[in-house]
Amino acid sequence: MSSKSSKSGEVLDKRDLSWYVDRLAQALMFVGGISAIIFIVGIFVFVFKEGFAFILDRFDIVEFFTSINWRPTSVAKETYGALALIVGTASITGMAMLIAIPFSLGAAIYIGEFATGKTRETLKVMVELLAAIPSVVWGFIGLTIMNGVIIELFNVPIGLNVLNAGVILGLMAAPIMTTIAEDALKAVPDKYREAAEAMGATKWQVIRKVVLPAAKNGLVSAVLLGIGRGFGETMAVLMASGHSINIPGSPFDSVRALTATIAAELGETAVGSNHYGALFTLGIFLFLITFVINLTADRVVRGIRRS
Amino acid sequence: MNGTLQGSAQDSLILDVSDLSVAYGGKTALRNVTLNVVKNEIFGIIGPSGSGKTSFLKAINRMDAMTPGMSTTGNIRFQGYDTAKWRNLYSLRRRIGVVFPLPTGLPLSIYENVAFTPKIAGIHRKLELDAIVEKSLRRAALWDEVKDRLSSLGSLLSGGQQQRLTIARALSQDPDLLMLDEFSIAVDPVTTMRIEEVLRELKNEITIILVTNLVQQAERLADRTSFFLNGEMVEVGRTVDIFNGKASDSRTTDYVEGRFG
């Protein structure tokens, strides 16, 4: 018997430096992890608190969802109908997805399945760079370049409309959607591709019949996160949409978005006023929508892991 | 005895390989292999890992065309036609079934796994597909175990079942040549025996190249066996000779008797 192993367990049980470092590291990581929850709950509580008084006193759910009259500063009678704002946001997001989905899926498939080596790396960097362009710059492009282009191209009186904001928003959402979609494609094991190729499947058959079905959930969540982005985007939409309350009959009508309304009006309201509360109610509504979209995306992604 | 077959008519050859070398990014993996494979034989390839067995298979179905850095020289004639001249490689691969070492059930249903190849070859009639799926699964000795759950996910089957599913899938296109690359690596002994039984029966209809790291497997199944070592083909001979001390190269005898490798 060596003297080492004859030591009693009590002597061996000594907390050394690495034990304390481990504890400290765990504690720090815990704070970092939990802060995400603290912030989200904090924001939730704050937004609800600010909108709560208005919801109790003045809020009329029927008016909110069915009236297009958003007149918070009317002297005769204030009305808080958000229908036009909801439709405005939805129509811009819908238009944006029409543009972003084909672009981003096409880009993701090209980067993930076709491009190799330098092309692939360059494209990935470019796409990430595209995602980093500030939204106000996009809005600026909408306001100046796109506006003129739309007026010229379609011979319409005003170029700040659903089409303009949708195109801008679509281009803004596409990079992040591309990145997520490409990650989903990358998560498909290569052995599936090799097996299908060895059986004589063409490149396109491999993608269509093996890779895309296998990556389906990730692709759906990419689209959902794009939609979430669309609902939440403010500055670019404010600048490119025309910002006029309107139920659009065509892509060439100006609209106003929920987010843009909050951004444009909040600075001019008295804290605690009905108008102030109404804007926070819009915020709560937006919060709920994006919450549901993100939750759905998360559920869908979980679906992948299970299968 | 060498790689070329004596006294047999050219048309009984399914594969005629001469002076084949394979390299990856300039690094040679296989050097100057000359051999041929006769119709309806099981052709065994044995050798330690890194001896170039898999590279040989990859060269046969022209995976070099889609493997960056892989290059081949020499001549491979499949069914009498130079594969280097093959314009539609997809059609070549549909004539050659491949089974990889690790079972790869595609993330599709059992039915769709087997129907995959006929579908990409343009068969879409349900009745026809049903018949192909059943026939292929029967040939792979899997039908009885899965016939009641054809719509469940193929990747959820056990390893041994997935490997038979892979074989069924390789058979679904009615290939002329079936190449198996160490198929029993992830399969239990009982399933291995079942698959070996399947291969013995299949031999009546198709030609099989069996790459294996189990020398006894080659002894049990192969009509002829070739021994690969360090990127070279040491020899080809009748399996009975190779395994009964009549190999022409002493390294072969040493290997099959377990003295190295």
Coordinates of C-alpha atoms in Angstrom, one line a residue, chain B residues 48-209:
Chain B
P48 CA -6.0 -3.1 -44.0
S49 CA -7.4 0.4 -43.8
G50 CA -5.6 3.0 -45.9
S51 CA -4.9 0.4 -48.6
G52 CA -7.0 2.2 -51.2
K53 CA -10.1 -0.1 -51.2
T54 CA -12.6 2.7 -50.9
S55 CA -10.8 4.8 -53.4
F56 CA -11.1 2.0 -55.9
L57 CA -14.9 1.9 -55.4
K58 CA -15.1 5.7 -55.7
A59 CA -13.2 5.6 -58.9
I60 CA -15.6 3.0 -60.3
N61 CA -18.7 5.1 -60.0
R62 CA -16.8 8.2 -60.9
M63 CA -17.2 10.0 -57.5
D64 CA -14.0 11.8 -58.6
A65 CA -16.3 14.1 -60.6
M66 CA -17.8 15.5 -57.4
T67 CA -15.0 15.0 -54.9
P68 CA -12.8 18.1 -54.9
G69 CA -9.2 17.2 -55.2
M70 CA -9.8 13.6 -56.3
S71 CA -8.2 12.6 -59.6
T72 CA -7.9 9.4 -61.4
T73 CA -5.7 8.1 -64.2
G74 CA -5.9 4.8 -66.1
N75 CA -8.8 3.1 -67.7
I76 CA -12.1 1.8 -66.4
R77 CA -14.5 0.0 -68.7
F78 CA -17.9 -0.7 -67.3
Q79 CA -20.0 -3.0 -69.6
G80 CA -17.3 -2.5 -72.2
Y81 CA -17.6 1.3 -72.2
D82 CA -14.9 3.7 -70.9
T83 CA -16.4 5.4 -67.8
A84 CA -14.1 8.5 -68.4
K85 CA -16.2 9.1 -71.6
W86 CA -19.5 8.7 -69.8
R87 CA -21.3 12.0 -70.3
N88 CA -24.3 11.4 -68.0
L89 CA -22.6 10.2 -64.8
Y90 CA -26.0 10.0 -63.1
S91 CA -27.0 7.2 -65.5
L92 CA -23.7 5.4 -64.7
R93 CA -24.4 5.6 -61.0
R94 CA -27.9 4.3 -61.5
R95 CA -26.3 1.1 -62.9
I96 CA -24.0 0.8 -59.9
G97 CA -25.5 0.4 -56.5
V98 CA -23.3 1.4 -53.5
V99 CA -23.6 0.5 -49.9
F100 CA -21.6 2.6 -47.5
P101 CA -19.9 1.4 -44.3
L102 CA -22.3 3.2 -42.1
P103 CA -26.0 2.7 -42.7
T104 CA -27.5 5.8 -44.2
G105 CA -31.2 5.8 -44.1
L106 CA -32.3 9.0 -45.8
P107 CA -34.5 11.1 -43.6
L108 CA -37.5 9.8 -45.5
S109 CA -40.0 7.0 -44.9
I110 CA -39.0 3.4 -45.4
Y111 CA -41.1 3.4 -48.6
E112 CA -39.6 6.6 -49.9
N113 CA -36.1 5.5 -49.1
V114 CA -36.5 2.5 -51.5
A115 CA -38.7 4.4 -54.0
F116 CA -36.1 7.2 -54.1
T117 CA -34.0 5.9 -56.9
P118 CA -36.8 4.7 -59.2
K119 CA -38.5 8.1 -58.7
I120 CA -35.4 10.1 -59.7
A121 CA -35.1 7.8 -62.7
G122 CA -38.6 8.9 -63.6
I123 CA -40.9 6.2 -62.4
H124 CA -44.0 7.7 -60.8
R125 CA -46.8 5.1 -61.2
K126 CA -47.9 4.0 -57.8
L127 CA -48.3 0.3 -58.7
E128 CA -45.0 0.1 -60.3
L129 CA -43.3 1.8 -57.4
D130 CA -45.1 -0.5 -54.9
A131 CA -43.8 -3.5 -56.8
I132 CA -40.3 -2.2 -56.9
V133 CA -40.3 -1.4 -53.2
E134 CA -41.6 -4.8 -52.2
K135 CA -39.2 -6.6 -54.5
S136 CA -36.2 -4.7 -53.3
L137 CA -37.1 -5.1 -49.6
R138 CA -37.6 -8.8 -50.1
R139 CA -34.3 -9.1 -51.8
A140 CA -32.6 -7.4 -48.9
A141 CA -34.4 -9.7 -46.4
L142 CA -36.1 -6.7 -44.8
W143 CA -39.7 -7.0 -46.1
D144 CA -41.1 -9.1 -43.4
E145 CA -39.8 -6.8 -40.6
V146 CA -41.1 -3.5 -42.1
K147 CA -44.0 -4.4 -44.3
D148 CA -46.5 -3.0 -41.7
R149 CA -44.7 0.3 -41.2
L150 CA -43.5 1.4 -44.6
S151 CA -44.5 4.9 -43.8
S152 CA -42.4 5.3 -40.7
L153 CA -39.1 7.0 -40.8
G154 CA -36.2 5.0 -42.3
S155 CA -33.7 6.6 -40.0
L156 CA -35.5 5.2 -37.0
L157 CA -34.7 1.6 -37.9
S158 CA -32.0 -0.3 -36.0
G159 CA -28.5 -0.2 -37.5
G160 CA -28.8 -3.6 -39.0
Q161 CA -32.2 -2.9 -40.5
Q162 CA -31.0 0.4 -41.8
Q163 CA -28.1 -1.4 -43.5
R164 CA -30.5 -3.7 -45.2
L165 CA -32.7 -0.7 -46.1
T166 CA -29.6 0.8 -47.7
I167 CA -29.1 -2.5 -49.7
A168 CA -32.7 -2.5 -50.7
R169 CA -32.3 1.1 -51.9
A170 CA -29.2 0.1 -53.9
L171 CA -31.2 -2.7 -55.4
S172 CA -34.2 -0.7 -56.3
Q173 CA -32.7 0.6 -59.5
D174 CA -31.9 -3.0 -60.6
P175 CA -28.2 -2.3 -60.9
D176 CA -25.8 -4.4 -62.9
L177 CA -23.1 -4.0 -60.2
L178 CA -23.5 -3.8 -56.5
M179 CA -20.5 -2.4 -54.5
L180 CA -20.5 -2.9 -50.7
D181 CA -17.9 -1.0 -48.7
E182 CA -17.3 -2.8 -45.3
F183 CA -21.1 -3.1 -44.9
S184 CA -20.8 -5.0 -41.6
I185 CA -18.9 -2.4 -39.7
A186 CA -22.0 -1.2 -37.8
V187 CA -24.1 -4.4 -38.0
D188 CA -24.4 -7.2 -35.5
P189 CA -23.1 -10.7 -36.4
V190 CA -26.6 -12.2 -36.9
T191 CA -27.6 -9.5 -39.3
T192 CA -24.2 -9.8 -41.0
M193 CA -25.0 -13.5 -41.6
R194 CA -28.4 -12.7 -43.0
I195 CA -27.0 -10.1 -45.4
E196 CA -24.3 -12.5 -46.5
E197 CA -27.1 -15.0 -47.3
V198 CA -28.8 -12.2 -49.3
L199 CA -25.6 -11.5 -51.2
R200 CA -25.2 -15.2 -52.1
E201 CA -28.7 -15.3 -53.6
L202 CA -28.2 -11.9 -55.4
K203 CA -25.2 -13.3 -57.1
N204 CA -27.4 -15.2 -59.5
E205 CA -28.8 -11.9 -60.8
I206 CA -26.1 -9.3 -60.4
T207 CA -22.4 -8.8 -59.9
I208 CA -21.1 -7.8 -56.5
I209 CA -17.9 -6.2 -55.4

